[in-house]
Tab-separated table of C-alpha atoms and ligand atoms in Angstrom:
chain	number	residue	atom	x	y	z
A	1	MET	CA	-131.601	34.931	142.788
A	2	ALA	CA	-128.519	33.643	140.974
A	3	VAL	CA	-130.956	32.161	138.158
A	4	CYS	CA	-132.755	35.736	138.131
A	5	GLU	CA	-129.178	37.518	137.735
A	6	GLN	CA	-128.060	34.880	135.086
A	7	LEU	CA	-131.509	35.570	133.133
A	8	ALA	CA	-131.174	39.288	133.656
A	9	SER	CA	-127.602	39.537	132.228
A	10	HIS	CA	-128.851	39.107	128.764
A	11	PRO	CA	-127.089	41.861	126.454
A	12	ASN	CA	-130.647	42.964	125.169
A	13	ILE	CA	-131.735	43.635	128.872
A	14	ASP	CA	-130.614	47.190	130.952
A	15	LEU	CA	-131.933	46.229	134.418
A	16	GLU	CA	-132.601	49.618	136.834
A	17	THR	CA	-134.246	48.905	140.127
A	18	ALA	CA	-136.629	51.121	142.134
A	19	THR	CA	-139.780	50.743	143.971
A	20	ILE	CA	-142.640	52.224	141.878
A	21	THR	CA	-145.051	54.248	144.106
A	22	GLY	CA	-147.655	55.690	141.154
A	23	LEU	CA	-148.611	54.345	137.835
A	24	SER	CA	-150.600	56.718	135.426
A	25	ARG	CA	-151.076	56.806	131.420
A	26	ASP	CA	-150.148	59.338	129.437
A	27	ALA	CA	-152.608	59.015	126.546
A	28	ASP	CA	-151.207	61.746	124.493
A	29	ARG	CA	-147.815	59.942	124.380
A	30	GLY	CA	-149.099	56.481	124.234
A	31	LEU	CA	-146.758	56.038	127.212
A	32	TRP	CA	-146.959	54.612	130.771
A	33	ARG	CA	-145.566	56.944	133.598
A	34	LEU	CA	-143.855	55.190	136.778
A	35	GLU	CA	-143.280	57.419	139.682
A	36	SER	CA	-140.571	56.464	142.213
A	37	SER	CA	-138.322	57.933	144.581
A	38	THR	CA	-135.324	58.208	141.853
A	39	GLY	CA	-137.743	59.981	139.658
A	40	THR	CA	-140.229	59.550	136.801
A	41	HIS	CA	-139.620	56.455	134.188
A	42	THR	CA	-141.881	56.197	131.065
A	43	ALA	CA	-142.529	52.972	128.998
A	44	THR	CA	-144.716	51.930	126.380
A	45	THR	CA	-145.331	48.473	127.616
A	46	VAL	CA	-145.213	47.659	131.479
A	47	VAL	CA	-145.643	44.307	133.290
A	48	LEU	CA	-147.018	44.549	136.959
A	49	ALA	CA	-144.875	41.524	138.189
A	50	ALA	CA	-144.956	42.765	141.890
A	51	SER	CA	-146.181	39.847	143.691
A	52	ASN	CA	-149.032	41.114	146.320
A	53	SER	CA	-148.162	44.570	145.405
A	54	SER	CA	-149.455	44.232	141.957
A	55	SER	CA	-152.714	45.405	143.100
A	56	ALA	CA	-151.316	48.695	145.047
A	57	PHE	CA	-152.113	51.069	142.073
A	58	GLU	CA	-155.438	52.564	141.387
A	59	LEU	CA	-155.751	50.767	137.918
A	60	SER	CA	-155.013	47.419	139.300
A	61	GLN	CA	-156.622	47.580	142.970
A	62	HIS	CA	-159.533	45.062	141.807
A	63	LEU	CA	-157.152	42.398	141.435
A	64	PRO	CA	-158.173	40.005	144.159
A	65	LEU	CA	-154.829	39.194	145.392
A	66	LYS	CA	-154.257	37.059	148.635
A	67	PRO	CA	-151.275	36.910	150.806
A	68	ILE	CA	-150.372	33.722	152.152
A	69	ARG	CA	-147.301	33.425	154.580
A	70	GLY	CA	-144.608	30.744	154.277
A	71	GLN	CA	-141.572	29.610	156.105
A	72	VAL	CA	-138.996	27.092	155.060
A	73	SER	CA	-136.617	25.736	157.771
A	74	ILE	CA	-132.986	25.218	157.661
A	75	ALA	CA	-131.196	22.454	159.432
A	76	PRO	CA	-127.220	21.935	159.198
A	77	ALA	CA	-126.359	18.638	157.323
A	78	GLN	CA	-125.264	15.264	159.544
A	79	ASN	CA	-123.062	12.412	158.255
A	80	GLN	CA	-125.903	10.273	157.251
A	81	SER	CA	-128.060	13.242	155.805
A	82	ARG	CA	-125.081	14.043	153.289
A	83	ALA	CA	-126.113	11.269	151.289
A	84	LEU	CA	-129.237	12.863	150.145
A	85	LYS	CA	-128.855	13.703	146.262
A	86	THR	CA	-132.372	14.779	145.086
A	87	VAL	CA	-135.566	16.546	146.631
A	88	ILE	CA	-137.647	14.236	148.535
A	89	CYS	CA	-141.195	15.358	148.145
A	90	GLY	CA	-144.478	14.531	149.898
A	91	ALA	CA	-146.651	16.430	152.604
A	92	GLY	CA	-143.418	18.524	152.552
A	93	TYR	CA	-140.315	18.198	151.467
A	94	LEU	CA	-136.173	17.885	151.900
A	95	ALA	CA	-133.589	19.383	150.010
A	96	PRO	CA	-130.105	18.035	149.622
A	97	ALA	CA	-127.186	19.711	151.376
A	98	ASP	CA	-126.219	22.842	149.766
A	99	GLU	CA	-122.692	24.319	149.612
A	100	GLN	CA	-123.084	25.614	153.184
A	101	ALA	CA	-124.020	21.840	154.097
A	102	ALA	CA	-127.513	23.199	155.448
A	103	HIS	CA	-130.673	21.209	154.341
A	104	THR	CA	-133.905	23.070	153.511
A	105	PHE	CA	-137.310	21.689	154.548
A	106	GLY	CA	-140.610	22.846	154.422
A	107	ALA	CA	-142.583	24.825	153.640
A	108	SER	CA	-145.364	26.420	156.078
A	109	TYR	CA	-149.002	27.912	155.047
A	110	ASN	CA	-150.357	30.101	157.276
A	111	LEU	CA	-153.455	32.071	156.582
A	112	ASP	CA	-153.515	33.850	159.974
A	113	SER	CA	-150.317	36.117	159.881
A	114	LEU	CA	-148.944	38.628	157.180
A	115	SER	CA	-145.379	38.503	159.249
A	116	SER	CA	-142.261	37.889	156.985
A	117	GLU	CA	-140.441	37.183	160.555
A	118	VAL	CA	-139.164	33.506	161.075
A	119	GLU	CA	-141.249	31.797	163.706
A	120	VAL	CA	-140.434	28.897	165.954
A	121	GLN	CA	-143.695	27.631	165.598
A	122	ASP	CA	-143.572	27.047	161.790
A	123	HIS	CA	-140.411	25.403	162.293
A	124	GLN	CA	-142.393	23.077	164.520
A	125	ARG	CA	-145.100	22.758	161.628
A	126	ASN	CA	-142.231	22.042	159.218
A	127	ILE	CA	-140.734	19.041	161.311
A	128	ASP	CA	-144.230	17.693	162.010
A	129	THR	CA	-144.799	17.567	158.168
A	130	LEU	CA	-141.152	15.966	157.392
A	131	ILE	CA	-142.176	13.143	159.896
A	132	LYS	CA	-145.802	12.996	158.210
A	133	THR	CA	-143.989	12.756	154.880
A	134	ASP	CA	-141.580	10.055	155.893
A	135	PRO	CA	-140.030	9.477	159.703
A	136	THR	CA	-136.871	8.494	157.820
A	137	LEU	CA	-136.112	12.002	156.497
A	138	HIS	CA	-136.574	13.476	159.873
A	139	SER	CA	-134.183	11.290	161.589
A	140	LEU	CA	-131.570	11.985	159.019
A	141	LEU	CA	-131.355	15.435	160.461
A	142	GLY	CA	-130.503	13.883	163.764
A	143	GLU	CA	-132.193	15.495	166.984
A	144	VAL	CA	-133.651	18.505	165.259
A	145	LYS	CA	-134.956	21.241	167.575
A	146	ALA	CA	-137.521	23.909	166.157
A	147	SER	CA	-135.985	26.809	168.504
A	148	GLN	CA	-132.554	26.072	166.952
A	149	LEU	CA	-133.263	26.101	163.210
A	150	ASP	CA	-132.626	28.993	160.707
A	151	GLY	CA	-135.257	29.703	158.158
A	152	ARG	CA	-136.732	32.380	155.901
A	153	ALA	CA	-140.372	33.360	155.646
A	154	ALA	CA	-141.907	35.436	153.260
A	155	LEU	CA	-145.806	36.029	151.897
A	156	ARG	CA	-147.007	34.192	148.825
A	157	CYS	CA	-149.222	35.762	146.247
A	158	THR	CA	-152.234	33.814	145.514
A	159	SER	CA	-155.639	34.295	143.816
A	160	PRO	CA	-159.240	32.917	144.724
A	161	ASP	CA	-158.717	30.212	142.123
A	162	TYR	CA	-155.110	29.596	142.977
A	163	LEU	CA	-154.127	30.277	139.189
A	164	PRO	CA	-152.022	32.882	138.159
A	165	LEU	CA	-152.895	36.001	136.617
A	166	VAL	CA	-151.441	36.435	133.504
A	167	GLY	CA	-152.295	38.616	130.607
A	168	PRO	CA	-153.501	42.337	129.844
A	169	LEU	CA	-155.037	44.430	132.803
A	170	PRO	CA	-158.518	45.091	132.269
A	171	VAL	CA	-160.461	48.458	132.279
A	172	PHE	CA	-162.335	47.516	135.329
A	173	GLU	CA	-165.250	50.493	134.978
A	174	ASP	CA	-165.401	49.021	131.576
A	175	PHE	CA	-165.992	45.363	131.994
A	176	VAL	CA	-168.714	46.240	134.658
A	177	GLU	CA	-170.427	48.242	132.131
A	178	ASN	CA	-170.080	46.187	129.036
A	179	TYR	CA	-170.897	42.825	130.834
A	180	GLY	CA	-173.332	44.764	133.421
A	181	GLY	CA	-176.150	42.115	132.088
A	182	LEU	CA	-174.613	39.146	133.734
A	183	LYS	CA	-175.898	40.403	137.016
A	184	ARG	CA	-179.405	39.666	135.508
A	185	ASP	CA	-178.415	36.504	133.872
A	186	ALA	CA	-175.110	34.993	134.938
A	187	ARG	CA	-175.547	32.896	131.200
A	188	ALA	CA	-176.011	36.177	128.990
A	189	ASP	CA	-174.195	35.691	125.890
A	190	ILE	CA	-172.700	39.394	125.414
A	191	PRO	CA	-170.712	39.685	122.237
A	192	LEU	CA	-168.454	42.257	123.342
A	193	SER	CA	-164.407	42.226	123.388
A	194	GLY	CA	-163.129	42.594	126.749
A	195	SER	CA	-161.582	46.221	127.162
A	196	TYR	CA	-157.869	46.163	128.393
A	197	TRP	CA	-155.345	48.901	129.294
A	198	PRO	CA	-153.029	49.464	126.036
A	199	GLY	CA	-149.550	48.109	126.808
A	200	LEU	CA	-150.295	47.201	130.594
A	201	TYR	CA	-150.208	43.721	131.685
A	202	VAL	CA	-150.158	41.557	134.892
A	203	HIS	CA	-148.077	38.602	135.724
A	204	CYS	CA	-148.578	37.498	139.721
A	205	GLY	CA	-150.712	35.163	141.987
A	206	LEU	CA	-148.150	31.982	141.294
A	207	GLY	CA	-148.769	31.056	144.779
A	208	SER	CA	-146.267	27.993	145.778
A	209	ARG	CA	-145.545	27.303	142.099
A	210	GLY	CA	-143.365	30.245	141.186
A	211	PHE	CA	-140.797	28.288	139.358
A	212	THR	CA	-143.174	26.155	137.314
A	213	TYR	CA	-145.556	28.889	136.083
A	214	ALA	CA	-143.013	31.894	135.336
A	215	PRO	CA	-141.531	30.572	132.426
A	216	LEU	CA	-144.754	29.699	130.878
A	217	GLY	CA	-146.136	33.132	132.291
A	218	ALA	CA	-143.435	34.960	130.288
A	219	GLU	CA	-143.872	33.057	126.948
A	220	ILE	CA	-147.968	33.857	127.271
A	221	LEU	CA	-146.956	37.630	128.179
A	222	ALA	CA	-144.269	37.625	125.253
A	223	SER	CA	-146.956	36.648	122.486
A	224	TYR	CA	-149.596	39.317	123.983
A	225	ILE	CA	-147.016	42.095	123.567
A	226	CYS	CA	-145.571	41.102	120.216
A	227	GLY	CA	-149.093	39.894	118.992
A	228	GLU	CA	-148.140	36.602	118.220
A	229	ALA	CA	-150.226	33.335	118.138
A	230	PRO	CA	-151.622	32.503	121.677
A	231	VAL	CA	-149.194	30.044	123.499
A	232	LEU	CA	-151.857	27.971	125.196
A	233	PRO	CA	-155.678	26.621	124.025
A	234	ASN	CA	-158.026	29.324	124.444
A	235	ASP	CA	-159.639	27.652	127.637
A	236	LEU	CA	-156.512	27.588	129.569
A	237	GLN	CA	-155.608	31.234	128.119
A	238	LYS	CA	-158.889	32.356	129.718
A	239	ALA	CA	-158.206	30.552	132.626
A	240	LEU	CA	-155.431	32.678	133.603
A	241	ASN	CA	-156.998	36.083	132.171
A	242	PRO	CA	-156.851	38.577	135.035
A	243	ALA	CA	-160.188	39.598	133.821
A	244	ARG	CA	-162.050	36.487	134.988
A	245	PHE	CA	-162.549	37.700	138.603
A	246	ILE	CA	-164.571	40.842	137.341
A	247	ILE	CA	-166.755	38.248	135.263
A	248	ARG	CA	-167.187	36.061	138.229
A	249	ASP	CA	-168.195	38.747	140.662
A	250	LEU	CA	-170.668	40.061	137.989
A	251	LYS	CA	-172.277	36.946	137.995
A	252	ARG	CA	-172.538	36.549	141.532
A	253	LYS	CA	-173.772	40.123	141.883
A	254	ARG	CA	-170.896	41.180	144.129
A	255	ILE	CA	-170.241	44.602	142.036
B	301	LIG	C1	-141.485	29.826	152.214
B	301	LIG	C2	-141.795	29.981	150.669
B	301	LIG	C3	-141.482	28.652	150.071
B	301	LIG	C4	-141.514	28.424	148.584
B	301	LIG	N1	-141.053	27.302	147.920
B	301	LIG	C5	-141.318	27.118	146.400
B	301	LIG	C6	-140.949	26.191	145.752
B	301	LIG	O1	-140.430	25.447	146.474
B	301	LIG	N2	-141.316	26.223	144.500
B	301	LIG	C7	-141.760	27.286	143.981
B	301	LIG	O2	-141.830	27.187	142.720
B	301	LIG	N3	-142.034	28.159	144.571
B	301	LIG	C8	-141.953	28.313	145.956
B	301	LIG	N4	-142.585	29.461	146.526
B	301	LIG	C9	-142.799	30.231	145.921
B	301	LIG	C10	-142.361	31.551	145.064
B	301	LIG	O3	-141.166	32.005	145.639
B	301	LIG	C11	-143.344	32.219	144.145
B	301	LIG	O4	-143.957	31.727	143.441
B	301	LIG	C12	-142.634	33.341	143.431
B	301	LIG	O5	-141.459	34.046	144.061
B	301	LIG	C13	-143.334	34.287	142.576
B	301	LIG	O6	-142.598	35.037	141.854
B	301	LIG	P1	-143.023	36.611	141.658
B	301	LIG	O7	-141.930	37.317	140.647
B	301	LIG	O8	-144.504	36.640	141.358
B	301	LIG	O9	-143.020	37.499	142.852
B	301	LIG	P2	-142.008	37.627	144.212
B	301	LIG	O10	-140.616	36.497	143.887
B	301	LIG	O11	-142.448	38.091	145.230
B	301	LIG	O12	-141.108	39.015	143.383
B	301	LIG	C14	-141.976	40.009	143.243
B	301	LIG	C15	-140.827	41.185	143.191
B	301	LIG	O13	-141.754	42.554	143.211
B	301	LIG	C16	-140.883	43.469	143.585
B	301	LIG	N5	-142.057	44.452	144.032
B	301	LIG	C17	-142.805	44.623	144.858
B	301	LIG	N6	-143.544	45.579	145.140
B	301	LIG	C18	-142.937	46.659	143.949
B	301	LIG	C19	-142.960	47.874	143.590
B	301	LIG	N7	-143.858	48.889	144.106
B	301	LIG	N8	-142.069	48.316	142.879
B	301	LIG	C20	-141.009	47.968	142.448
B	301	LIG	N9	-140.764	46.316	142.917
B	301	LIG	C21	-141.592	45.918	143.582
B	301	LIG	C22	-140.703	42.751	145.055
B	301	LIG	O14	-139.301	43.693	145.406
B	301	LIG	C23	-139.781	41.576	144.563
B	301	LIG	O15	-138.654	41.553	144.089
B	301	LIG	C24	-142.355	29.752	147.884
B	301	LIG	C25	-142.617	30.804	148.698
B	301	LIG	C26	-142.383	30.691	149.980
B	301	LIG	C27	-142.907	32.127	150.719
């Protein structure tokens, strides 16, 4: 949170917060209309960066986002654990003690639950994973018991190929019509440019790697929005294109 607040404190950034419940195009004025409980907001450029809720709008409901629950465990530092100065990663990870003298370790993966409640069984999974990573790390934390740990749980946002979705939002119906030939021949070469909503972009599906992907994703979006040269080689940029799942599903005759 502190990192986001620091980044958003730039003099060219005005921060307004609201839960957006509706998104529509005012084609005459070339604007996007965003509805919220505080009123209607308009913008020429909109980025859907709302994690799993990025597909909550009619125009984006085709995005195949998959939530995966995760939980981190928090344990009080012990005399011997305070010497830890860096994050140790393996099957799981253990972070050095923070200002509150607490270590974070984890994180669990759970496909069967969409709950954001902290659960004892996930603490136990994190303890088991820490032991698997290195039993010494576990012993640093003393007699740690799942039922006594603090924690934080949330839903990651993933895509079917576990790569992020970064780029312009495709016009679903146009893709289905223009590339319909892929249903007959998945290898067909269809020399048409993709059809995308003007000024509407997506940045989601960062999975477990938000801290690594987000700066690159932001740079890619900035290049799209400002009409600059692509940031990545064509094949990598395509691998992140939000339209890739429409093409995949046409080839597999799922649409
Ligand atoms: C337990 C756990 C541990 C993790 N550990 C790591 C880690 O060690 N390293 C790492 O890199 N990543 C980690 N991740 C993943 C990381 O948290 C995500 O990749 C990252 O937060 C994704 O960023 P985001 O901005 O796409 O989504 P989020 O951080 O989820 O932000 C989405 C935002 O959209 C807002 N929003 C949603 N709907 C609306 C709406 N309708 N209107 C307005 N706003 C809306 C939400 O309020 C939220 O602020 C972890 C995730 C979990 C669950």
